[in-house]
Each structure stands twice: as structure tokens, then as C-alpha cells.
Amino acid sequence: MKIERIDHLNLTVGDIDRSVEFYKRVLGMKAESVSDRRAALHFGQQKIHLDAATSVIAMSDEKRMPAHICFITQEPVSEVMAHLERCGVPVRMGPGPRAGAIGPIQSVYIDDPDHNSIEISSY
């Protein structure tokens, strides 16, 4: 077996609407409402499921650690930084070099509203 790519991942979030707004406005994703406690964010050929922290799906009786996601963009890091500034999103770390899946990348790090670590990178 050989894994080809990420299909989807799930994030547990405190507020579905707040998270949908963030991922649409800052990262340009398209949103789909699944229920009042669940949403899906589409980008490229992948998606992120957002599960409300109080839903059964989120297994709210378990302590969850924030997630880390690395997104690749074609834009240079300088344009990413300018976009984040226009969106009022503080950069937590970077820009700087990192090791990507297929080689060196330049990355900046931000946090989503639930303190999940978002890495935005370009090759």
C-alpha cells in the first residue's frame, strides 16, 4: 500500500460559524453546511470536516490537542504575509525555511480561532 494524498481531516472546533468564517475569509475555502454541529470546508481535492466540540462526533469526553495543518500555496510568502495582515491575522512564526513533503518550503504559521496551528507554505 502507498498513500497518495490527504483526502480529508477533521477538526474539533468551539464554534462552527466562527471557524467557517475564518477559513473562508483568510484561506479562501468554500464551505458546506452539514448540520448545525458540523460543516465541511473544500479546497482543491481535499476537505476539512469541522465538528462542534459539544457534538457526539467530536467525542467531547476526550481531551483533544490542537491540530497542525500545512497548506501549500503558489503565492510567494511575501504575498501570504500581506494577505494575512489585511485579514488582521497575526503571524505566530516565520517566514522561514522548513522541510516540506517533497523538498524545502518557505512557511509562515498562524492560529485558527481554536488555536489549531496553520502552516502556509510555498515551494
Short mmCIF file of C-alpha atoms in Angstrom, two decimals:
data_model
loop_
_atom_site.label_atom_id
_atom_site.label_comp_id
_atom_site.label_asym_id
_atom_site.label_seq_id
_atom_site.Cartn_x
_atom_site.Cartn_y
_atom_site.Cartn_z
CA MET A 1 0.00 0.00 0.00
CA LYS A 2 1.16 3.53 -0.81
CA ILE A 3 -0.67 6.59 0.50
CA GLU A 4 -1.18 9.14 -2.29
CA ARG A 5 -2.51 12.33 -0.63
CA ILE A 6 -4.72 13.68 2.12
CA ASP A 7 -8.42 13.28 1.32
CA HIS A 8 -9.89 14.98 4.38
CA LEU A 9 -9.27 15.61 8.03
CA ASN A 10 -11.49 16.50 10.96
CA LEU A 11 -11.01 19.40 13.35
CA THR A 12 -12.90 19.82 16.59
CA VAL A 13 -13.87 23.49 16.97
CA GLY A 14 -15.60 25.59 19.59
CA ASP A 15 -17.86 27.48 17.19
CA ILE A 16 -18.73 26.20 13.70
CA ASP A 17 -19.78 29.61 12.30
CA ARG A 18 -16.66 31.37 13.62
CA SER A 19 -14.39 28.70 12.11
CA VAL A 20 -16.22 28.68 8.76
CA GLU A 21 -15.87 32.48 8.55
CA PHE A 22 -12.13 32.28 9.32
CA TYR A 23 -11.32 29.55 6.79
CA LYS A 24 -13.39 31.26 4.06
CA ARG A 25 -12.06 34.78 4.67
CA VAL A 26 -8.41 34.02 5.42
CA LEU A 27 -7.74 30.86 3.38
CA GLY A 28 -10.34 31.18 0.60
CA MET A 29 -12.04 27.83 1.24
CA LYS A 30 -15.60 27.00 0.23
CA ALA A 31 -17.97 25.94 3.00
CA GLU A 32 -20.79 23.42 3.07
CA SER A 33 -23.19 23.12 5.99
CA VAL A 34 -23.67 19.52 7.08
CA SER A 35 -25.75 20.22 10.21
CA ASP A 36 -25.85 22.80 12.99
CA ARG A 37 -22.95 20.94 14.65
CA ARG A 38 -20.95 20.07 11.54
CA ALA A 39 -19.55 21.74 8.40
CA ALA A 40 -17.17 20.89 5.58
CA LEU A 41 -14.54 23.14 4.03
CA HIS A 42 -13.46 22.38 0.47
CA PHE A 43 -10.17 23.36 -1.20
CA GLY A 44 -8.51 21.69 -4.18
CA GLN A 45 -9.31 17.99 -3.98
CA GLN A 46 -9.35 17.94 -0.19
CA LYS A 47 -11.69 18.89 2.57
CA ILE A 48 -11.76 19.56 6.28
CA HIS A 49 -14.71 18.48 8.41
CA LEU A 50 -15.44 20.81 11.29
CA ASP A 51 -17.07 19.11 14.28
CA ALA A 52 -18.53 21.15 17.14
CA ALA A 53 -16.73 20.41 20.40
CA THR A 54 -20.07 19.54 22.01
CA SER A 55 -21.14 17.00 19.36
CA VAL A 56 -21.05 13.24 19.80
CA ILE A 57 -18.81 13.05 16.71
CA ALA A 58 -16.21 15.17 18.49
CA MET A 59 -16.01 12.66 21.35
CA SER A 60 -16.23 15.57 23.77
CA ASP A 61 -15.40 13.37 26.77
CA GLU A 62 -11.82 13.08 25.44
CA LYS A 63 -9.26 15.84 25.82
CA ARG A 64 -8.18 16.89 22.34
CA MET A 65 -4.95 18.59 21.44
CA PRO A 66 -4.97 21.28 18.76
CA ALA A 67 -4.12 20.06 15.27
CA HIS A 68 -1.40 21.21 12.89
CA ILE A 69 -2.14 21.53 9.17
CA CYS A 70 0.26 22.59 6.41
CA PHE A 71 -1.31 24.14 3.31
CA ILE A 72 0.68 24.72 0.12
CA THR A 73 0.08 27.84 -1.96
CA GLN A 74 1.60 29.06 -5.22
CA GLU A 75 1.87 32.64 -3.88
CA PRO A 76 5.24 33.83 -2.55
CA VAL A 77 5.46 34.12 1.23
CA SER A 78 5.59 37.92 0.96
CA GLU A 79 2.11 37.92 -0.62
CA VAL A 80 0.84 35.49 2.02
CA MET A 81 2.14 37.82 4.75
CA ALA A 82 0.46 40.84 3.13
CA HIS A 83 -2.85 38.95 2.84
CA LEU A 84 -2.72 37.86 6.49
CA GLU A 85 -2.05 41.45 7.54
CA ARG A 86 -5.07 42.66 5.52
CA CYS A 87 -7.17 39.98 7.25
CA GLY A 88 -5.93 41.07 10.68
CA VAL A 89 -4.45 37.62 11.37
CA PRO A 90 -1.20 37.70 13.37
CA VAL A 91 1.71 35.58 12.21
CA ARG A 92 2.90 33.36 15.07
CA MET A 93 6.17 32.30 13.45
CA GLY A 94 8.02 32.86 10.21
CA PRO A 95 8.57 33.37 7.46
CA GLY A 96 11.31 30.81 7.32
CA PRO A 97 12.58 27.64 5.70
CA ARG A 98 11.06 24.26 6.56
CA ALA A 99 11.18 20.71 5.26
CA GLY A 100 8.13 20.00 3.08
CA ALA A 101 6.90 16.64 1.85
CA ILE A 102 8.78 16.96 -1.46
CA GLY A 103 11.54 19.42 -0.61
CA PRO A 104 12.37 22.75 1.04
CA ILE A 105 9.49 25.18 1.62
CA GLN A 106 9.09 28.70 2.98
CA SER A 107 6.47 28.81 5.73
CA VAL A 108 4.50 31.15 7.96
CA TYR A 109 2.46 29.97 10.93
CA ILE A 110 -0.87 31.30 12.18
CA ASP A 111 -3.53 30.00 14.55
CA ASP A 112 -7.18 29.44 13.68
CA PRO A 113 -9.87 30.56 16.17
CA ASP A 114 -9.47 27.29 18.13
CA HIS A 115 -5.66 27.55 18.31
CA ASN A 116 -5.07 24.88 15.67
CA SER A 117 -1.69 25.55 14.07
CA ILE A 118 -1.94 26.53 10.39
CA GLU A 119 1.25 26.48 8.33
CA ILE A 120 1.02 28.23 4.95
CA SER A 121 3.91 27.31 2.69
CA SER A 122 5.24 27.59 -0.83
CA TYR A 123 7.84 25.52 -2.65
#
